[in-house]
Short mmCIF file of C-alpha atoms and ligand atoms in Angstrom, two decimals:
data_model
loop_
_atom_site.label_atom_id
_atom_site.label_comp_id
_atom_site.label_asym_id
_atom_site.label_seq_id
_atom_site.Cartn_x
_atom_site.Cartn_y
_atom_site.Cartn_z
CA MET A 1 -3.71 5.10 -49.83
CA ILE A 2 -7.49 5.12 -49.74
CA SER A 3 -8.55 6.36 -53.15
CA THR A 4 -12.27 7.07 -53.53
CA ALA A 5 -14.70 9.13 -55.60
CA LEU A 6 -14.18 11.90 -53.02
CA THR A 7 -10.40 12.03 -53.28
CA LYS A 8 -10.67 12.02 -57.08
CA LEU A 9 -13.42 14.65 -57.34
CA LEU A 10 -11.82 17.04 -54.86
CA GLY A 11 -8.19 16.37 -55.75
CA ILE A 12 -7.25 15.46 -52.17
CA ARG A 13 -5.10 12.64 -50.77
CA VAL A 14 -7.17 11.38 -47.81
CA PRO A 15 -11.00 11.13 -47.91
CA VAL A 16 -11.53 13.46 -44.96
CA VAL A 17 -13.42 16.77 -45.09
CA GLN A 18 -13.36 19.42 -42.37
CA GLY A 19 -16.95 20.63 -42.47
CA GLY A 20 -18.04 24.25 -42.08
CA MET A 21 -18.05 25.45 -38.47
CA GLN A 22 -19.24 28.88 -37.43
CA TRP A 23 -16.36 30.88 -35.79
CA VAL A 24 -13.95 27.93 -36.29
CA GLY A 25 -13.53 27.52 -40.06
CA LEU A 26 -10.81 30.19 -40.36
CA PRO A 27 -7.77 30.23 -42.71
CA ALA A 28 -5.16 28.68 -40.37
CA LEU A 29 -7.28 25.58 -39.65
CA VAL A 30 -8.52 25.25 -43.24
CA ALA A 31 -4.98 25.43 -44.63
CA ALA A 32 -3.68 22.96 -42.01
CA VAL A 33 -6.34 20.40 -43.01
CA SER A 34 -5.67 20.85 -46.72
CA ASN A 35 -1.90 20.71 -46.20
CA ALA A 36 -2.39 17.46 -44.27
CA GLY A 37 -4.16 15.86 -47.26
CA GLY A 38 -7.83 16.44 -46.39
CA LEU A 39 -10.20 19.18 -47.54
CA GLY A 40 -10.32 22.28 -45.36
CA ILE A 41 -13.46 24.41 -45.61
CA LEU A 42 -13.76 28.11 -44.79
CA THR A 43 -17.06 29.10 -43.17
CA ALA A 44 -18.42 32.04 -45.16
CA LEU A 45 -20.74 33.45 -42.48
CA THR A 46 -17.89 33.61 -39.96
CA GLN A 47 -16.65 36.52 -42.06
CA PRO A 48 -18.56 39.77 -41.47
CA SER A 49 -18.99 40.51 -45.20
CA PRO A 50 -18.37 39.05 -48.67
CA GLU A 51 -15.34 41.35 -48.93
CA ALA A 52 -13.93 39.88 -45.70
CA LEU A 53 -14.49 36.40 -47.15
CA ARG A 54 -12.38 37.41 -50.16
CA GLN A 55 -9.56 38.38 -47.79
CA ALA A 56 -9.92 35.08 -45.88
CA ILE A 57 -9.69 33.14 -49.15
CA ARG A 58 -6.54 35.04 -50.14
CA GLU A 59 -5.06 34.46 -46.69
CA THR A 60 -5.78 30.71 -46.96
CA ARG A 61 -4.12 30.60 -50.39
CA LYS A 62 -0.96 32.04 -48.86
CA LEU A 63 -0.93 29.14 -46.37
CA THR A 64 -1.67 26.25 -48.72
CA ASN A 65 -1.29 25.31 -52.37
CA ASN A 66 -3.84 22.53 -51.96
CA ASN A 67 -7.57 22.64 -52.67
CA PHE A 68 -9.96 23.98 -50.05
CA GLY A 69 -13.65 24.88 -50.05
CA VAL A 70 -16.14 27.40 -48.73
CA ASN A 71 -19.24 26.58 -46.65
CA ILE A 72 -22.48 28.54 -46.96
CA THR A 73 -25.22 27.56 -44.49
CA LEU A 74 -28.82 28.66 -45.03
CA LEU A 75 -30.53 28.57 -41.64
CA PRO A 76 -32.51 31.08 -39.58
CA THR A 77 -30.21 33.91 -38.47
CA ILE A 78 -30.62 37.01 -36.32
CA ASN A 79 -29.22 39.25 -39.10
CA PRO A 80 -30.03 37.83 -42.57
CA PRO A 81 -26.71 37.56 -44.46
CA ASP A 82 -26.08 38.41 -48.12
CA TYR A 83 -25.75 34.75 -49.15
CA GLU A 84 -25.50 35.56 -52.85
CA GLY A 85 -22.81 38.17 -52.20
CA TYR A 86 -20.70 35.60 -50.28
CA ALA A 87 -21.23 33.05 -53.07
CA ARG A 88 -20.24 35.51 -55.81
CA ALA A 89 -17.16 36.70 -53.91
CA ALA A 90 -15.90 33.14 -53.40
CA VAL A 91 -16.45 32.18 -57.04
CA GLU A 92 -14.72 35.38 -58.18
CA GLU A 93 -11.80 34.40 -55.93
CA ASN A 94 -11.64 31.12 -57.89
CA VAL A 95 -12.93 28.82 -55.17
CA ARG A 96 -14.26 25.76 -56.95
CA ILE A 97 -15.47 23.59 -54.07
CA PHE A 98 -18.51 24.53 -51.98
CA GLU A 99 -20.28 22.95 -49.04
CA THR A 100 -23.91 24.00 -48.75
CA ALA A 101 -26.26 23.23 -45.87
CA GLY A 102 -29.67 24.21 -44.60
CA ASN A 103 -32.97 25.23 -46.12
CA SER A 104 -33.88 25.88 -49.76
CA PRO A 105 -30.37 25.69 -51.24
CA GLY A 106 -31.65 25.39 -54.87
CA LYS A 107 -30.71 28.86 -56.08
CA LEU A 108 -27.22 28.67 -54.59
CA ILE A 109 -26.58 25.17 -55.95
CA LYS A 110 -27.74 26.27 -59.41
CA PHE A 111 -25.36 29.25 -59.30
CA PHE A 112 -22.36 27.13 -58.22
CA LYS A 113 -23.07 24.51 -60.85
CA SER A 114 -23.44 27.19 -63.56
CA GLN A 115 -19.90 28.30 -62.59
CA GLY A 116 -18.48 24.78 -62.96
CA CYS A 117 -18.03 24.26 -59.19
CA ILE A 118 -18.19 21.05 -57.18
CA VAL A 119 -20.93 21.11 -54.55
CA LEU A 120 -21.14 18.99 -51.40
CA HIS A 121 -24.56 19.36 -49.80
CA LYS A 122 -25.34 18.37 -46.21
CA CYS A 123 -28.55 16.38 -45.75
CA THR A 124 -30.21 14.90 -42.69
CA THR A 125 -32.88 12.96 -44.62
CA ILE A 126 -32.84 10.70 -47.67
CA ARG A 127 -35.69 12.76 -49.16
CA HIS A 128 -33.54 15.89 -49.11
CA ALA A 129 -30.52 13.95 -50.38
CA LYS A 130 -32.48 12.71 -53.41
CA SER A 131 -33.79 16.19 -54.07
CA ALA A 132 -30.25 17.67 -53.85
CA ALA A 133 -29.01 14.96 -56.24
CA ARG A 134 -31.73 16.02 -58.71
CA MET A 135 -30.53 19.63 -58.35
CA GLY A 136 -27.12 18.47 -59.57
CA VAL A 137 -24.95 18.45 -56.43
CA ASP A 138 -21.86 16.29 -56.81
CA ILE A 139 -21.58 14.78 -53.33
CA ILE A 140 -24.05 14.41 -50.47
CA SER A 141 -22.85 14.75 -46.90
CA ILE A 142 -25.13 12.44 -44.93
CA ASP A 143 -25.52 14.03 -41.52
CA GLY A 144 -26.68 11.68 -38.76
CA LEU A 145 -28.27 12.64 -35.45
CA GLU A 146 -24.83 12.38 -33.81
CA CYS A 147 -23.69 15.56 -35.56
CA ALA A 148 -22.92 18.91 -33.99
CA GLY A 149 -25.20 21.75 -34.97
CA HIS A 150 -28.36 21.09 -36.94
CA PRO A 151 -29.40 17.40 -37.26
CA GLY A 152 -32.88 18.11 -38.69
CA GLU A 153 -36.04 17.04 -36.92
CA ASP A 154 -36.25 13.30 -37.69
CA ASP A 155 -33.69 12.04 -35.15
CA MET A 156 -32.20 9.52 -37.55
CA GLY A 157 -28.87 8.03 -36.50
CA GLY A 158 -26.02 7.73 -38.99
CA LEU A 159 -26.13 3.92 -39.20
CA VAL A 160 -29.57 3.77 -40.77
CA LEU A 161 -29.18 6.99 -42.77
CA LEU A 162 -25.97 5.70 -44.38
CA ALA A 163 -27.43 2.29 -45.14
CA ARG A 164 -30.46 4.03 -46.66
CA ALA A 165 -28.12 6.24 -48.68
CA ALA A 166 -26.50 3.08 -50.07
CA GLN A 167 -29.94 1.87 -51.15
CA GLU A 168 -31.23 5.12 -52.58
CA LEU A 169 -28.45 7.37 -53.87
CA ASN A 170 -26.69 7.05 -57.18
CA ILE A 171 -24.20 9.85 -56.55
CA PRO A 172 -21.24 9.77 -54.11
CA TYR A 173 -21.91 10.48 -50.44
CA ILE A 174 -19.80 10.98 -47.34
CA ALA A 175 -20.60 10.25 -43.70
CA SER A 176 -20.98 13.08 -41.23
CA GLY A 177 -21.78 13.06 -37.52
CA GLY A 178 -20.11 11.00 -34.80
CA ILE A 179 -16.85 10.45 -36.69
CA ALA A 180 -13.50 11.22 -35.09
CA ASP A 181 -11.11 8.37 -35.92
CA GLY A 182 -9.96 5.72 -38.37
CA ARG A 183 -12.62 3.32 -37.17
CA GLY A 184 -15.25 5.88 -38.24
CA LEU A 185 -13.63 6.25 -41.66
CA ALA A 186 -13.45 2.48 -42.18
CA ALA A 187 -17.09 2.10 -41.10
CA ALA A 188 -18.17 4.91 -43.43
CA LEU A 189 -16.46 3.17 -46.35
CA ALA A 190 -18.20 -0.08 -45.39
CA PHE A 191 -21.49 1.82 -45.63
CA GLY A 192 -20.68 2.73 -49.21
CA ALA A 193 -19.61 6.28 -48.36
CA CYS A 194 -16.59 7.69 -50.20
CA GLY A 195 -15.25 9.56 -47.18
CA VAL A 196 -16.08 11.37 -43.98
CA ASN A 197 -16.83 14.85 -42.75
CA MET A 198 -15.62 15.84 -39.29
CA GLY A 199 -16.22 19.01 -37.30
CA THR A 200 -15.83 18.56 -33.55
CA ARG A 201 -12.66 16.48 -34.05
CA PHE A 202 -11.05 19.35 -35.97
CA MET A 203 -12.10 21.87 -33.29
CA CYS A 204 -9.75 20.00 -31.03
CA THR A 205 -6.54 20.27 -33.05
CA LYS A 206 -3.45 22.41 -32.54
CA GLU A 207 -4.32 24.68 -35.48
CA SER A 208 -7.96 25.16 -34.47
CA PRO A 209 -8.47 28.86 -33.67
CA ILE A 210 -10.53 28.34 -30.50
CA HIS A 211 -9.33 28.96 -26.93
CA GLN A 212 -7.31 26.21 -25.22
CA ASN A 213 -9.93 25.99 -22.42
CA ILE A 214 -12.61 24.99 -24.94
CA LYS A 215 -10.31 22.36 -26.46
CA ASP A 216 -9.70 21.05 -22.92
CA LYS A 217 -13.48 20.93 -22.33
CA ILE A 218 -13.86 18.80 -25.46
CA VAL A 219 -11.12 16.41 -24.32
CA ALA A 220 -12.67 16.18 -20.84
CA GLY A 221 -16.21 15.87 -22.21
CA THR A 222 -17.99 12.62 -22.98
CA GLU A 223 -20.70 11.64 -25.45
CA LEU A 224 -23.20 12.68 -22.76
CA ASP A 225 -22.07 16.30 -22.65
CA THR A 226 -24.12 17.71 -25.52
CA ILE A 227 -27.75 18.82 -25.56
CA HIS A 228 -30.35 19.69 -28.21
CA ILE A 229 -31.63 23.26 -28.13
CA PHE A 230 -34.33 24.80 -30.39
CA ARG A 231 -36.27 21.53 -30.46
CA THR A 232 -39.52 23.38 -29.96
CA LEU A 233 -38.68 25.89 -32.73
CA ARG A 234 -38.01 23.11 -35.27
CA ASN A 235 -34.46 24.42 -35.68
CA THR A 236 -32.88 21.75 -33.47
CA SER A 237 -29.19 22.27 -32.78
CA ARG A 238 -26.76 20.06 -30.85
CA VAL A 239 -24.49 22.14 -28.66
CA TYR A 240 -22.17 21.70 -25.70
CA ARG A 241 -24.19 21.16 -22.51
CA ASN A 242 -23.39 24.26 -20.47
CA LYS A 243 -25.39 26.58 -18.21
CA VAL A 244 -26.66 28.68 -21.13
CA ALA A 245 -27.85 25.66 -23.14
CA GLU A 246 -29.61 24.19 -20.09
CA GLU A 247 -31.34 27.53 -19.50
CA VAL A 248 -32.51 27.62 -23.15
CA VAL A 249 -34.00 24.13 -22.85
CA ARG A 250 -35.62 25.04 -19.51
CA LEU A 251 -37.30 28.06 -21.13
CA GLU A 252 -38.42 25.98 -24.12
CA ASN A 253 -39.98 23.39 -21.81
CA ARG A 254 -41.79 25.76 -19.45
CA PRO A 255 -45.58 25.90 -19.75
CA GLY A 256 -46.40 27.98 -22.82
CA GLY A 257 -42.91 27.31 -24.25
CA ALA A 258 -40.62 30.01 -25.62
CA LYS A 259 -40.53 32.14 -28.73
CA PHE A 260 -37.19 32.82 -30.43
CA GLU A 261 -37.33 36.38 -29.07
CA ASP A 262 -37.27 34.93 -25.51
CA LEU A 263 -34.05 33.06 -26.33
CA ARG A 264 -32.31 35.49 -28.65
CA GLU A 265 -30.04 37.08 -26.06
CA LEU A 266 -28.93 33.70 -24.68
CA VAL A 267 -28.27 32.00 -28.02
CA SER A 268 -26.79 34.75 -30.20
CA GLY A 269 -23.79 33.66 -32.24
CA ALA A 270 -21.93 36.76 -31.04
CA ARG A 271 -22.10 35.37 -27.48
CA GLY A 272 -21.07 31.89 -28.58
CA ARG A 273 -18.08 33.42 -30.30
CA LEU A 274 -16.97 34.85 -26.94
CA ALA A 275 -16.73 31.31 -25.53
CA TYR A 276 -14.28 30.39 -28.30
CA GLU A 277 -12.32 33.63 -27.89
CA THR A 278 -12.14 33.96 -24.11
CA GLY A 279 -12.24 30.30 -23.13
CA ASP A 280 -15.23 30.86 -20.82
CA SER A 281 -17.24 27.75 -21.67
CA ASP A 282 -20.40 29.33 -20.18
CA ALA A 283 -20.14 32.58 -22.16
CA GLY A 284 -22.74 31.45 -24.69
CA ILE A 285 -23.92 28.58 -26.85
CA TRP A 286 -21.19 26.66 -28.67
CA THR A 287 -21.53 23.73 -30.97
CA ALA A 288 -20.22 20.21 -30.34
CA GLY A 289 -21.23 16.73 -31.46
CA VAL A 290 -21.32 13.41 -29.59
CA ALA A 291 -17.98 12.56 -31.22
CA MET A 292 -16.69 14.49 -28.21
CA GLY A 293 -16.78 11.16 -26.38
CA LEU A 294 -14.12 9.82 -28.77
CA ILE A 295 -11.72 12.76 -28.47
CA THR A 296 -8.89 12.36 -25.99
CA ASP A 297 -6.11 14.57 -27.34
CA ILE A 298 -5.20 17.73 -29.26
CA PRO A 299 -3.03 16.64 -32.21
CA SER A 300 -1.94 18.71 -35.20
CA CYS A 301 -4.12 18.27 -38.29
CA GLN A 302 -1.26 16.37 -39.93
CA GLU A 303 -0.94 13.97 -36.97
CA LEU A 304 -4.70 13.50 -36.88
CA ILE A 305 -5.19 12.83 -40.59
CA ASP A 306 -2.14 10.53 -40.76
CA ARG A 307 -3.48 8.56 -37.79
CA ILE A 308 -6.98 8.30 -39.24
CA GLU A 309 -5.61 7.11 -42.57
CA LYS A 310 -3.30 4.53 -40.98
CA ASP A 311 -5.94 3.21 -38.56
CA ALA A 312 -8.59 2.97 -41.29
CA GLU A 313 -6.18 1.06 -43.55
CA ARG A 314 -5.28 -1.31 -40.70
CA ILE A 315 -8.94 -1.97 -39.91
CA ILE A 316 -9.91 -2.47 -43.56
CA ASP A 317 -6.96 -4.85 -44.00
CA GLY A 318 -7.99 -6.76 -40.87
CA LEU A 319 -11.56 -7.09 -42.11
CA ALA A 320 -10.35 -8.32 -45.49
CA ARG A 321 -8.37 -11.11 -43.77
CA MET A 322 -11.16 -12.04 -41.40
CA LYS A 323 -12.49 -15.55 -41.86
CA LEU A 324 -16.19 -14.99 -41.47
CA PRO A 325 -17.93 -18.11 -40.14
CA ASP A 326 -20.30 -19.73 -42.62
CA ASP A 327 -23.00 -22.29 -41.82
CA ARG A 328 -20.57 -25.25 -41.87
CA ASP A 329 -18.19 -23.58 -39.42
CA ALA A 330 -21.10 -22.91 -37.09
CA THR A 331 -22.14 -26.62 -37.22
CA LYS A 332 -18.58 -27.75 -36.43
CA ALA A 333 -18.45 -25.42 -33.45
P1 NAD B 401 -27.21 33.83 -35.04
O1 NAD B 401 -26.55 34.67 -34.01
O2 NAD B 401 -27.88 34.51 -36.17
O3 NAD B 401 -28.30 32.88 -34.35
C1 NAD B 401 -27.96 32.06 -33.23
C2 NAD B 401 -28.71 30.76 -33.33
O4 NAD B 401 -30.11 31.02 -33.32
C3 NAD B 401 -28.43 29.97 -34.61
O5 NAD B 401 -28.36 28.60 -34.30
C4 NAD B 401 -29.64 30.26 -35.49
O6 NAD B 401 -29.93 29.18 -36.38
C5 NAD B 401 -30.74 30.43 -34.45
N1 NAD B 401 -31.76 31.34 -34.91
C6 NAD B 401 -31.59 32.61 -35.35
N2 NAD B 401 -32.78 33.17 -35.67
C7 NAD B 401 -33.72 32.20 -35.42
C8 NAD B 401 -35.13 32.15 -35.55
N3 NAD B 401 -35.82 33.20 -35.98
N4 NAD B 401 -35.77 31.02 -35.22
C9 NAD B 401 -35.08 29.95 -34.78
N5 NAD B 401 -33.74 29.92 -34.62
C10 NAD B 401 -33.07 31.04 -34.94
O7 NAD B 401 -26.21 32.73 -35.61
P2 NAD B 401 -24.65 32.78 -35.91
O8 NAD B 401 -23.93 32.07 -34.84
O9 NAD B 401 -24.26 34.19 -36.30
O10 NAD B 401 -24.55 31.86 -37.19
C11 NAD B 401 -25.04 32.28 -38.44
C12 NAD B 401 -25.78 31.13 -39.10
O11 NAD B 401 -24.86 30.08 -39.39
C13 NAD B 401 -26.88 30.53 -38.25
O12 NAD B 401 -27.96 30.20 -39.07
C14 NAD B 401 -26.26 29.29 -37.71
O13 NAD B 401 -27.21 28.29 -37.38
C15 NAD B 401 -25.42 28.87 -38.88
N6 NAD B 401 -24.37 27.94 -38.50
C16 NAD B 401 -23.54 27.54 -39.45
C17 NAD B 401 -22.59 26.62 -39.16
C18 NAD B 401 -21.72 26.13 -40.22
O14 NAD B 401 -21.16 25.07 -40.09
N7 NAD B 401 -21.55 26.86 -41.28
C19 NAD B 401 -22.42 26.13 -37.88
C20 NAD B 401 -23.23 26.59 -36.93
C21 NAD B 401 -24.22 27.49 -37.25
#
């Protein structure tokens, strides 16, 4: 068993979190992850209203007795959501673990902390991580450039971000972006992280609510099959490289560039949702990270988490036994 600050704080068995994913973080997947020993997270904005989120929380509770969380992401949206309403509804439904992400989370974090909740906050820079720590979050999710969705604008890979987190942070942190297997978990622990967050890997599980065709696209895809859109709008997002995403980037790069209004119809979440529902991978924009290159199957959440745990333990054990060459060994050789 890999016992860390994360497993202790969240009351979970394996230090693996299924991060918020728009249109994917639904009760069946969340409960499957929590039942398998990780932390499942419901995505608040996937629900059309705070009331619908209440129902989703109740539905999840029927499927698992284990802890799960709720994600609230604060990023530009076409229809501004009632963030506070979602937050209140989840707290009233006795959710005690929240994942926050995006811009200006201070008010939300303050509310959750005033209600005695545990907050994981996603950060793509050390500056933001330190600021979130000062706001009182319990765990930072360090999100490297490899991640699906919004990696920030600094293009900092996970290796350096995690090593910087080890230097700078005095609260627990987990590694997010580019992680899909036990090797990733072992590496994250070596970087001083107390666990990992995975998104794309969980999209491609038996219990994931997306269409089989999209799961097959992820299995067939490589680390080269994602693309950054919204670069020019400073709202960069890593998505699956399909016809729609390539058209968005073409419009952004044309002389004079593109305003959001020029892209709105192509990028709307409602269209992306159709891809997940119908299996038409060109129906709209859908999110995927470069971890896609590591994904070769569609296991159940239990099979996946068991495998990650076992592989990480084997790797950590192997490293512990490794006789690292010192100067004398090198001279003998
Ligand atoms: P949406 O239909 O409102 O917008 C589609 C995309 O356009 C999103 O990436 C959004 O950030 C971007 N966008 C919207 N208005 C913009 C503007 N004025 N300028 C620049 N970019 C703009 O999005 P949705 O699919 O309904 O999702 C709702 C929100 O949740 C979005 O902010 C989205 O980024 C975010 N999200 C959350 C998660 C998560 O893990 N919780 C994952 C993906 C996206």
